[in-house]
Amino acid sequence: MSTTVTSKGQVTIPKAVREMLDIQPGTEIQFRLADDGSIVIERADGRQRKSHFEKLRGTAGPGMSTDELMALLRGDD
């Protein structure tokens, strides 16, 4: 991924990076120098991106009771 620096020293953060870090308008970011000399961009609030599983946690609902499940598996009407 690459981007161009404007005459004011501004860059557009690529959409894939914004989505990965969940950067919205007004989100503060910081740049830091890594030990290997590379530059790392990260959220200033330290919040990490939620995993795909974390996003789905609690969305399945209560589900069937044990009695309902057993009746389904036995084929009871």
CSV table of N, CA and C in Angstrom, one decimal:
chain,number,residue,atom,x,y,z
A,1,MET,N,0.8,-1.2,0.0
A,1,MET,CA,0.0,0.0,0.0
A,1,MET,C,0.9,1.2,0.0
A,2,SER,N,0.5,2.2,-0.8
A,2,SER,CA,1.3,3.4,-0.8
A,2,SER,C,0.3,4.6,-0.8
A,3,THR,N,0.8,5.7,-0.5
A,3,THR,CA,0.0,7.0,-0.5
A,3,THR,C,0.9,8.1,-0.8
A,4,THR,N,0.4,9.2,-1.2
A,4,THR,CA,1.2,10.4,-1.5
A,4,THR,C,1.1,11.5,-0.5
A,5,VAL,N,2.2,12.1,-0.1
A,5,VAL,CA,2.2,13.2,0.8
A,5,VAL,C,1.8,14.5,0.1
A,6,THR,N,0.9,15.3,0.6
A,6,THR,CA,0.5,16.5,0.0
A,6,THR,C,1.5,17.6,0.4
A,7,SER,N,1.4,18.8,-0.2
A,7,SER,CA,2.3,19.9,0.0
A,7,SER,C,2.2,20.4,1.5
A,8,LYS,N,1.1,20.0,2.2
A,8,LYS,CA,1.0,20.4,3.6
A,8,LYS,C,1.5,19.3,4.5
A,9,GLY,N,2.1,18.2,3.9
A,9,GLY,CA,2.6,17.1,4.7
A,9,GLY,C,1.5,16.2,5.2
A,10,GLN,N,0.4,16.2,4.6
A,10,GLN,CA,-0.7,15.3,4.9
A,10,GLN,C,-0.8,14.1,4.0
A,11,VAL,N,-1.2,13.0,4.6
A,11,VAL,CA,-1.4,11.7,3.8
A,11,VAL,C,-2.8,11.2,4.1
A,12,THR,N,-3.3,10.4,3.1
A,12,THR,CA,-4.6,9.7,3.3
A,12,THR,C,-4.2,8.3,3.8
A,13,ILE,N,-4.8,7.9,4.9
A,13,ILE,CA,-4.6,6.5,5.4
A,13,ILE,C,-5.4,5.6,4.6
A,14,PRO,N,-4.8,4.6,3.9
A,14,PRO,CA,-5.6,3.7,3.1
A,14,PRO,C,-6.8,3.1,3.9
A,15,LYS,N,-7.9,2.8,3.1
A,15,LYS,CA,-9.1,2.3,3.7
A,15,LYS,C,-8.8,1.0,4.5
A,16,ALA,N,-8.0,0.1,3.9
A,16,ALA,CA,-7.8,-1.2,4.6
A,16,ALA,C,-7.1,-1.0,6.0
A,17,VAL,N,-6.2,0.0,6.1
A,17,VAL,CA,-5.6,0.3,7.4
A,17,VAL,C,-6.6,0.9,8.3
A,18,ARG,N,-7.4,1.9,7.8
A,18,ARG,CA,-8.4,2.5,8.7
A,18,ARG,C,-9.4,1.4,9.2
A,19,GLU,N,-9.8,0.5,8.4
A,19,GLU,CA,-10.7,-0.6,8.8
A,19,GLU,C,-10.0,-1.5,9.8
A,20,MET,N,-8.8,-1.8,9.6
A,20,MET,CA,-8.0,-2.7,10.5
A,20,MET,C,-7.9,-2.1,11.9
A,21,LEU,N,-7.7,-0.8,11.9
A,21,LEU,CA,-7.5,-0.1,13.2
A,21,LEU,C,-8.8,0.5,13.7
A,22,ASP,N,-9.8,0.3,13.0
A,22,ASP,CA,-11.1,1.0,13.4
A,22,ASP,C,-11.0,2.5,13.6
A,23,ILE,N,-10.3,3.1,12.6
A,23,ILE,CA,-10.1,4.6,12.7
A,23,ILE,C,-11.3,5.3,12.0
A,24,GLN,N,-11.9,6.1,12.8
A,24,GLN,CA,-13.1,6.9,12.4
A,24,GLN,C,-12.6,8.4,12.4
A,25,PRO,N,-13.4,9.3,11.7
A,25,PRO,CA,-13.1,10.7,11.8
A,25,PRO,C,-13.0,11.1,13.3
A,26,GLY,N,-11.9,11.8,13.7
A,26,GLY,CA,-11.7,12.2,15.0
A,26,GLY,C,-10.9,11.3,15.9
A,27,THR,N,-10.6,10.1,15.4
A,27,THR,CA,-9.8,9.1,16.1
A,27,THR,C,-8.3,9.6,16.1
A,28,GLU,N,-7.7,9.7,17.3
A,28,GLU,CA,-6.3,10.0,17.4
A,28,GLU,C,-5.4,8.8,17.1
A,29,ILE,N,-4.4,9.1,16.3
A,29,ILE,CA,-3.4,8.0,16.0
A,29,ILE,C,-2.0,8.5,16.4
A,30,GLN,N,-1.1,7.6,16.5
A,30,GLN,CA,0.2,8.0,16.8
A,30,GLN,C,1.2,7.1,15.9
A,31,PHE,N,2.3,7.7,15.7
A,31,PHE,CA,3.4,7.0,14.9
A,31,PHE,C,4.5,6.7,15.9
A,32,ARG,N,5.1,5.5,15.8
A,32,ARG,CA,6.2,5.3,16.7
A,32,ARG,C,7.3,4.5,15.9
A,33,LEU,N,8.5,4.7,16.3
A,33,LEU,CA,9.6,4.1,15.7
A,33,LEU,C,9.8,2.7,16.4
A,34,ALA,N,9.8,1.7,15.6
A,34,ALA,CA,10.0,0.3,16.1
A,34,ALA,C,11.5,0.0,16.2
A,35,ASP,N,11.8,-1.0,16.9
A,35,ASP,CA,13.2,-1.4,17.2
A,35,ASP,C,14.0,-1.7,15.9
A,36,ASP,N,13.2,-2.2,14.9
A,36,ASP,CA,13.9,-2.5,13.6
A,36,ASP,C,14.0,-1.3,12.6
A,37,GLY,N,13.6,-0.1,13.1
A,37,GLY,CA,13.7,1.1,12.3
A,37,GLY,C,12.4,1.4,11.5
A,38,SER,N,11.4,0.5,11.5
A,38,SER,CA,10.2,0.8,10.8
A,38,SER,C,9.3,1.7,11.6
A,39,ILE,N,8.4,2.3,10.9
A,39,ILE,CA,7.4,3.2,11.6
A,39,ILE,C,6.1,2.4,11.8
A,40,VAL,N,5.5,2.5,13.0
A,40,VAL,CA,4.3,1.8,13.3
A,40,VAL,C,3.2,2.9,13.5
A,41,ILE,N,2.0,2.7,12.9
A,41,ILE,CA,0.9,3.5,13.1
A,41,ILE,C,-0.1,2.7,14.0
A,42,GLU,N,-0.6,3.4,15.1
A,42,GLU,CA,-1.5,2.8,16.0
A,42,GLU,C,-2.4,3.8,16.6
A,43,ARG,N,-3.5,3.3,17.2
A,43,ARG,CA,-4.5,4.2,17.8
A,43,ARG,C,-3.8,4.8,19.1
A,44,ALA,N,-4.0,6.1,19.3
A,44,ALA,CA,-3.4,6.7,20.5
A,44,ALA,C,-4.1,6.2,21.8
A,45,ASP,N,-5.3,5.8,21.7
A,45,ASP,CA,-6.0,5.3,22.9
A,45,ASP,C,-5.6,3.9,23.3
A,46,GLY,N,-4.8,3.2,22.4
A,46,GLY,CA,-4.3,1.9,22.7
A,46,GLY,C,-5.3,0.8,22.5
A,47,ARG,N,-6.5,1.1,22.0
A,47,ARG,CA,-7.5,0.1,21.8
A,47,ARG,C,-7.1,-0.8,20.7
A,48,GLN,N,-7.3,-2.1,20.9
A,48,GLN,CA,-6.9,-3.1,19.8
A,48,GLN,C,-8.1,-3.4,19.0
A,49,ARG,N,-7.9,-3.8,17.8
A,49,ARG,CA,-9.0,-4.3,17.0
A,49,ARG,C,-9.6,-5.6,17.6
A,50,LYS,N,-10.9,-5.6,17.6
A,50,LYS,CA,-11.6,-6.8,18.1
A,50,LYS,C,-11.4,-8.0,17.1
A,51,SER,N,-11.3,-9.2,17.6
A,51,SER,CA,-11.2,-10.3,16.7
A,51,SER,C,-12.6,-10.6,16.1
A,52,HIS,N,-12.7,-11.3,15.0
A,52,HIS,CA,-14.0,-11.7,14.4
A,52,HIS,C,-14.8,-12.4,15.4
A,53,PHE,N,-14.3,-13.2,16.2
A,53,PHE,CA,-15.1,-13.9,17.2
A,53,PHE,C,-15.6,-13.0,18.3
A,54,GLU,N,-14.8,-12.0,18.7
A,54,GLU,CA,-15.2,-11.1,19.8
A,54,GLU,C,-16.4,-10.3,19.3
A,55,LYS,N,-16.4,-9.9,18.0
A,55,LYS,CA,-17.5,-9.1,17.4
A,55,LYS,C,-18.8,-9.9,17.5
A,56,LEU,N,-18.7,-11.2,17.4
A,56,LEU,CA,-19.9,-12.1,17.4
A,56,LEU,C,-20.4,-12.5,18.8
A,57,ARG,N,-19.5,-12.3,19.8
A,57,ARG,CA,-19.8,-12.7,21.2
A,57,ARG,C,-21.2,-12.1,21.6
A,58,GLY,N,-22.1,-13.0,22.1
A,58,GLY,CA,-23.3,-12.6,22.7
A,58,GLY,C,-24.4,-12.3,21.7
A,59,THR,N,-24.2,-12.7,20.4
A,59,THR,CA,-25.2,-12.4,19.4
A,59,THR,C,-26.1,-13.6,19.1
A,60,ALA,N,-25.8,-14.8,19.6
A,60,ALA,CA,-26.5,-16.0,19.3
A,60,ALA,C,-27.8,-16.1,20.1
A,61,GLY,N,-27.9,-15.4,21.2
A,61,GLY,CA,-29.1,-15.6,22.0
A,61,GLY,C,-29.1,-16.8,22.9
A,62,PRO,N,-30.1,-17.0,23.7
A,62,PRO,CA,-30.1,-18.1,24.7
A,62,PRO,C,-30.1,-19.5,24.1
A,63,GLY,N,-30.7,-19.7,22.9
A,63,GLY,CA,-30.7,-21.0,22.3
A,63,GLY,C,-31.8,-21.9,22.9
A,64,MET,N,-31.7,-23.2,22.6
A,64,MET,CA,-32.7,-24.1,23.1
A,64,MET,C,-32.4,-24.6,24.5
A,65,SER,N,-33.4,-25.0,25.2
A,65,SER,CA,-33.2,-25.6,26.5
A,65,SER,C,-32.7,-27.1,26.3
A,66,THR,N,-32.2,-27.7,27.3
A,66,THR,CA,-31.7,-29.1,27.2
A,66,THR,C,-32.9,-30.0,26.8
A,67,ASP,N,-34.1,-29.8,27.4
A,67,ASP,CA,-35.2,-30.6,27.1
A,67,ASP,C,-35.6,-30.4,25.6
A,68,GLU,N,-35.6,-29.2,25.1
A,68,GLU,CA,-36.0,-29.0,23.7
A,68,GLU,C,-35.0,-29.6,22.8
A,69,LEU,N,-33.7,-29.5,23.1
A,69,LEU,CA,-32.6,-30.1,22.3
A,69,LEU,C,-32.8,-31.6,22.3
A,70,MET,N,-33.0,-32.2,23.4
A,70,MET,CA,-33.1,-33.7,23.5
A,70,MET,C,-34.4,-34.2,22.7
A,71,ALA,N,-35.5,-33.4,22.8
A,71,ALA,CA,-36.6,-33.8,22.0
A,71,ALA,C,-36.4,-33.7,20.5
A,72,LEU,N,-35.6,-32.7,20.1
A,72,LEU,CA,-35.3,-32.5,18.7
A,72,LEU,C,-34.4,-33.7,18.2
A,73,LEU,N,-33.4,-34.1,19.0
A,73,LEU,CA,-32.5,-35.1,18.7
A,73,LEU,C,-33.2,-36.5,18.6
A,74,ARG,N,-34.2,-36.7,19.5
A,74,ARG,CA,-34.9,-38.0,19.6
A,74,ARG,C,-36.0,-38.1,18.5
A,75,GLY,N,-36.3,-36.9,17.9
A,75,GLY,CA,-37.4,-36.9,16.9
A,75,GLY,C,-38.7,-36.9,17.5
A,76,ASP,N,-38.9,-36.5,18.8
A,76,ASP,CA,-40.2,-36.4,19.4
A,76,ASP,C,-41.0,-35.3,18.8
A,77,ASP,N,-42.3,-35.5,18.6
A,77,ASP,CA,-43.1,-34.5,18.0
A,77,ASP,C,-43.8,-33.6,19.0
